[in-house]
GROMACS .gro file of N, CA, C and O in nm:
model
  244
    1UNK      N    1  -3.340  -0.349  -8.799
    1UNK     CA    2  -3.208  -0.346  -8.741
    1UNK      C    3  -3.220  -0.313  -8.592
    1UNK      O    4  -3.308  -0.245  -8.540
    2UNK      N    5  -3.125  -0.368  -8.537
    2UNK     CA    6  -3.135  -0.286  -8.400
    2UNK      C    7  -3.113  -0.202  -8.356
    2UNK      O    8  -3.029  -0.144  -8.424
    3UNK      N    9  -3.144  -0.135  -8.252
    3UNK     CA   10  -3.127  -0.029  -8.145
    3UNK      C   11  -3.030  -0.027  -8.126
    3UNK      O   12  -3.050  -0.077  -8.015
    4UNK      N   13  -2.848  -0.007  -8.130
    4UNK     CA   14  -2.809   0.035  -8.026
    4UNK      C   15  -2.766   0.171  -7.954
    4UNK      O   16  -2.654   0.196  -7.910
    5UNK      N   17  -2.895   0.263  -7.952
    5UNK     CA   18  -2.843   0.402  -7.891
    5UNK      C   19  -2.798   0.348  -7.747
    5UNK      O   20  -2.822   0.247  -7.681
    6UNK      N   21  -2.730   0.448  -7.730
    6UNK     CA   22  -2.650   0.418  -7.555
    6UNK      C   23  -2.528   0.311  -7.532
    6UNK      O   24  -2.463   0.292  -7.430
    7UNK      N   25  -2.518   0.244  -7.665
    7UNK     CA   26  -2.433   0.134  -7.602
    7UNK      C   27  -2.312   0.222  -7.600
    7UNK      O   28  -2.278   0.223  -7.482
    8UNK      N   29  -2.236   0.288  -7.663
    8UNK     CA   30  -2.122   0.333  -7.625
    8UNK      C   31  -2.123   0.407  -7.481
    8UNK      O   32  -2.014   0.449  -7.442
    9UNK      N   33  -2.225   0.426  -7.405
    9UNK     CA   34  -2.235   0.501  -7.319
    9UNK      C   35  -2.170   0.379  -7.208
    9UNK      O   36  -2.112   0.420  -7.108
   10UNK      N   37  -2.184   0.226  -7.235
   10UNK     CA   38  -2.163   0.202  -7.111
   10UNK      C   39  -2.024   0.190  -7.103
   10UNK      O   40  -1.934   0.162  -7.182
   11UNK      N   41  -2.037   0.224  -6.963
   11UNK     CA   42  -1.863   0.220  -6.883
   11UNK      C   43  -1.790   0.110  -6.842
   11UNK      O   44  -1.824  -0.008  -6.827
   12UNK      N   45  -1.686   0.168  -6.828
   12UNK     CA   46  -1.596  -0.013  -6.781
   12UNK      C   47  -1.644  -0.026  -6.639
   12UNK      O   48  -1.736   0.055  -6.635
   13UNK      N   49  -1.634  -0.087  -6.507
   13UNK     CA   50  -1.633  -0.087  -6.418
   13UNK      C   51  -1.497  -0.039  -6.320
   13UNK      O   52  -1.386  -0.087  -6.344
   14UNK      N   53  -1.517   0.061  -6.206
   14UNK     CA   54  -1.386   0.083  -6.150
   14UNK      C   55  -1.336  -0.005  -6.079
   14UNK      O   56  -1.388  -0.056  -5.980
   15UNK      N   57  -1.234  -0.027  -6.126
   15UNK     CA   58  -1.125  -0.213  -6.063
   15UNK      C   59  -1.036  -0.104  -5.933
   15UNK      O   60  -1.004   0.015  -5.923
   16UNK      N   61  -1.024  -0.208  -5.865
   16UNK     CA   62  -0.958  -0.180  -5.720
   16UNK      C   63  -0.860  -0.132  -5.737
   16UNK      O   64  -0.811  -0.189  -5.835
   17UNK      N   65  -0.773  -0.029  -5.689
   17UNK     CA   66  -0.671   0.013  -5.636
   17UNK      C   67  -0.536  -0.071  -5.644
   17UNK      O   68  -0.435  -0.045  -5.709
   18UNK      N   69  -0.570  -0.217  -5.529
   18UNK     CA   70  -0.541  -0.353  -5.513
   18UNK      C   71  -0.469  -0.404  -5.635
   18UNK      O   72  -0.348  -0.415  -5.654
   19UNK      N   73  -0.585  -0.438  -5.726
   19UNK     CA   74  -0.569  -0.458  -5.859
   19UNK      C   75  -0.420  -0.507  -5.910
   19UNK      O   76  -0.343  -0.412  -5.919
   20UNK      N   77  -0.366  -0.631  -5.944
   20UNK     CA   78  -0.247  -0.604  -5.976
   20UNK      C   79  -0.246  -0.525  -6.150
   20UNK      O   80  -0.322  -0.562  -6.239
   21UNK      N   81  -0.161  -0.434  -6.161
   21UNK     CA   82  -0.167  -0.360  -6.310
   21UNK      C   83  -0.187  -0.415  -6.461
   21UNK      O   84  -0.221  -0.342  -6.554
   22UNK      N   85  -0.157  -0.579  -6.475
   22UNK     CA   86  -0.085  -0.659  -6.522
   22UNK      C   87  -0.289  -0.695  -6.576
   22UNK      O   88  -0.358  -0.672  -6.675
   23UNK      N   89  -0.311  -0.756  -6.443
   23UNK     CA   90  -0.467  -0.808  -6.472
   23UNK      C   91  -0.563  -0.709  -6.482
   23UNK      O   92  -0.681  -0.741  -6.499
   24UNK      N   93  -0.523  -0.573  -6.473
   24UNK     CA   94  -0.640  -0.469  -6.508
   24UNK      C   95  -0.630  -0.447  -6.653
   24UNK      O   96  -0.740  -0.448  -6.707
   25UNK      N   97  -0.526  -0.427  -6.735
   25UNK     CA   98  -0.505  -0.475  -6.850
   25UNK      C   99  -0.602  -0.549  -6.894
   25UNK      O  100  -0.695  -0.495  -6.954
   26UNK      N  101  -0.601  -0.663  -6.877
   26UNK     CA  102  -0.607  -0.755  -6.939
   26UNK      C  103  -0.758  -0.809  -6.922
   26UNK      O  104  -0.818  -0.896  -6.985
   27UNK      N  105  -0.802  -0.719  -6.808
   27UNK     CA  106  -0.979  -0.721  -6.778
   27UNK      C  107  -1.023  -0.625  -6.874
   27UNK      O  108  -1.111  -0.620  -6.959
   28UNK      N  109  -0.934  -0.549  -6.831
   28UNK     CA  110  -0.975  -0.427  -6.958
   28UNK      C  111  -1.025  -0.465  -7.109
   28UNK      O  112  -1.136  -0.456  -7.161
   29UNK      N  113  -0.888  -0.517  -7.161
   29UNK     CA  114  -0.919  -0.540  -7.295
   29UNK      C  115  -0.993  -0.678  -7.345
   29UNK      O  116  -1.029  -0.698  -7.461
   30UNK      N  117  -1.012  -0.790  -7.212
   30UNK     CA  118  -1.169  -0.842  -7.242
   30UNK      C  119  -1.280  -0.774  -7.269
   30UNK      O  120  -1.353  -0.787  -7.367
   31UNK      N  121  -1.290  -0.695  -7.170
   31UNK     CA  122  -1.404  -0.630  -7.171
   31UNK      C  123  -1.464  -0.506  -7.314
   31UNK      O  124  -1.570  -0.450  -7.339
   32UNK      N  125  -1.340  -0.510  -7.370
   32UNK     CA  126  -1.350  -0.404  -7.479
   32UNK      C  127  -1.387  -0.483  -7.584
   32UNK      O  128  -1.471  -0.446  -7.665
   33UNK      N  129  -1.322  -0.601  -7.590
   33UNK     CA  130  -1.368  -0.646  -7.677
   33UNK      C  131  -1.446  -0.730  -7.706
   33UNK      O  132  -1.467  -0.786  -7.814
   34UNK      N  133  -1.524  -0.748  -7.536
   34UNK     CA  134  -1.688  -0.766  -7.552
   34UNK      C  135  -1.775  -0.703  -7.599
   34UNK      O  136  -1.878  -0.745  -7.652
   35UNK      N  137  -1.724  -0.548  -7.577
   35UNK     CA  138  -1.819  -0.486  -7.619
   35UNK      C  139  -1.798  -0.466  -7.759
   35UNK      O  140  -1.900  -0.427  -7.816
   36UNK      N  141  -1.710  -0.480  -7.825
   36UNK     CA  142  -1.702  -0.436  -7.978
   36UNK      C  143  -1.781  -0.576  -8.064
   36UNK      O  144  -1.830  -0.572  -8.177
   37UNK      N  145  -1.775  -0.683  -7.979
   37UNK     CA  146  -1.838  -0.814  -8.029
   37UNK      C  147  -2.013  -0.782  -8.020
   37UNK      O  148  -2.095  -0.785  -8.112
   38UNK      N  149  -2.029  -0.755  -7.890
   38UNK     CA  150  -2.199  -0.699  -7.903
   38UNK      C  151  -2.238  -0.578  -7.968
   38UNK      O  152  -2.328  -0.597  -8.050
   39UNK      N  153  -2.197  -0.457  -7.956
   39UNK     CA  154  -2.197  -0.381  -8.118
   39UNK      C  155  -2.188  -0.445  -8.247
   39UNK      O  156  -2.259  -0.374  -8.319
   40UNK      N  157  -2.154  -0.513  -8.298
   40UNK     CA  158  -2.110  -0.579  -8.371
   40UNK      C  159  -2.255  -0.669  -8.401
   40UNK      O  160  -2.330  -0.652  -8.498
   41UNK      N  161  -2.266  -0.736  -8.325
   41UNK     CA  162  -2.404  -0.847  -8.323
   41UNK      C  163  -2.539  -0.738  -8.360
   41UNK      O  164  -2.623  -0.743  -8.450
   42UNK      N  165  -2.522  -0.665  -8.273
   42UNK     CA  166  -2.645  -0.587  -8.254
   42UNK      C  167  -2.690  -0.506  -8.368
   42UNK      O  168  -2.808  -0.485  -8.398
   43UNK      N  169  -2.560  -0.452  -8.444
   43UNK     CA  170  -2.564  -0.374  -8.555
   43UNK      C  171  -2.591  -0.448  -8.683
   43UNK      O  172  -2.649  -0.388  -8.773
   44UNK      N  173  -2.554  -0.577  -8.698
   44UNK     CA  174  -2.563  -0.659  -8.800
   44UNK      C  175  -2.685  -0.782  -8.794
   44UNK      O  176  -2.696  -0.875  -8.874
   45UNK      N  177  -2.789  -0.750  -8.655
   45UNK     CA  178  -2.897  -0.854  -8.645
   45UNK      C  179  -2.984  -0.798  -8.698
   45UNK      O  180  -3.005  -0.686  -8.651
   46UNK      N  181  -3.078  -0.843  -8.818
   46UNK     CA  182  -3.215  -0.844  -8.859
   46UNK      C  183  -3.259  -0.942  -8.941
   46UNK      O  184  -3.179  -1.025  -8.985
   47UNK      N  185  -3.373  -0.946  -8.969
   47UNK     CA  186  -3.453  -1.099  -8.992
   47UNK      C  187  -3.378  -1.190  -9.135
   47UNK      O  188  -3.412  -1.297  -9.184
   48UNK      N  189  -3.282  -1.110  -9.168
   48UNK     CA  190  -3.232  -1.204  -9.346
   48UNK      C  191  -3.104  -1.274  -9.200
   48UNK      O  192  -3.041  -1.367  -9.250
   49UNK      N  193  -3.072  -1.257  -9.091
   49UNK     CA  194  -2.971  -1.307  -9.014
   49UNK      C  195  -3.051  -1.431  -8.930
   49UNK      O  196  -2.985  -1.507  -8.859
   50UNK      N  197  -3.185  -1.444  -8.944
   50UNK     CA  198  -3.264  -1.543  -8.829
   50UNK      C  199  -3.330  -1.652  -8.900
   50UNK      O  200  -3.393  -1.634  -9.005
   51UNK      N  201  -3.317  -1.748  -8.851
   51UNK     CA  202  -3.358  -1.888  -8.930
   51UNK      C  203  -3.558  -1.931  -8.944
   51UNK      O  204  -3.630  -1.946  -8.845
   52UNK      N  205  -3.589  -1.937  -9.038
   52UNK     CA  206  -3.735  -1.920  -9.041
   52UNK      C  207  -3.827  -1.921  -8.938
   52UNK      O  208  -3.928  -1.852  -8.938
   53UNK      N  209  -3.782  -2.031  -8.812
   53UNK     CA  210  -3.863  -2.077  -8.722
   53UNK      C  211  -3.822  -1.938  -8.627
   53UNK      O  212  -3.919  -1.864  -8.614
   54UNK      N  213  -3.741  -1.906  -8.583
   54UNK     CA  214  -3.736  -1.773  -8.471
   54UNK      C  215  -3.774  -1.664  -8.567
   54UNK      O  216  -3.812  -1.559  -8.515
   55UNK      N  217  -3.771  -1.669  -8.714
   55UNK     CA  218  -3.893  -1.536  -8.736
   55UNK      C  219  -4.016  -1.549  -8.723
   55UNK      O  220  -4.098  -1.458  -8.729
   56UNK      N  221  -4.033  -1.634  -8.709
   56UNK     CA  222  -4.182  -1.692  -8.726
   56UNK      C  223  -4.248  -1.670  -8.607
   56UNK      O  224  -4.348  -1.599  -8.596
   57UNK      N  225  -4.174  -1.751  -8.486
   57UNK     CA  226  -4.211  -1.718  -8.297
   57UNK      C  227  -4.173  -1.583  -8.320
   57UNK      O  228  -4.289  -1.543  -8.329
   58UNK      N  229  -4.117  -1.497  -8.334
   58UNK     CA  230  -4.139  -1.358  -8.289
   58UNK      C  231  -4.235  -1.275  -8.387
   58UNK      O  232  -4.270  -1.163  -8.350
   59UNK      N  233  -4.274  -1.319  -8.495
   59UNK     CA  234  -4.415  -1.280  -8.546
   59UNK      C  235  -4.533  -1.281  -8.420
   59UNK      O  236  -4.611  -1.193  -8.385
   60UNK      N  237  -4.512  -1.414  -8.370
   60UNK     CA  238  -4.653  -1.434  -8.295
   60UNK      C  239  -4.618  -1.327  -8.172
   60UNK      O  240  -4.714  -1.324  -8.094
   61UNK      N  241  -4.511  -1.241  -8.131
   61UNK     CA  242  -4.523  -1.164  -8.000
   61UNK      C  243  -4.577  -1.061  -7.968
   61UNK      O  244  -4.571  -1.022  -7.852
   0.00000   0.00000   0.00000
């Protein structure tokens, strides 16, 4: 399974001031739910998820 210690650690990025309120929103909750998509991947990838030939090349690494 994978690693993911630290991923909750990462942060959003600080959006400008500028920023209209409307699109910080809405960067926001892309971004959240990028990250709940790569948690997600990361937590549920191991070899019964990978098709014979990419277990196979990462045997040989």
């Amino acid at each position: 399974m994978a690693n993911i210690t630290g991923l909750n650690k990462i942060g959003l990025p600080k959006l400008s001031d500028n920023m209209d309120p409307q699109d910080a929103r809405a960067l926001r909750g892309y971004l959240y739910q990028m990250q709940e998509q790569l948690q997600y991947v990361l937590t549920n990838l191991d070899v019964e998820n990978m098709s014979e030939e990419l277990r196979t090349k990462l045997q040989t690494l």
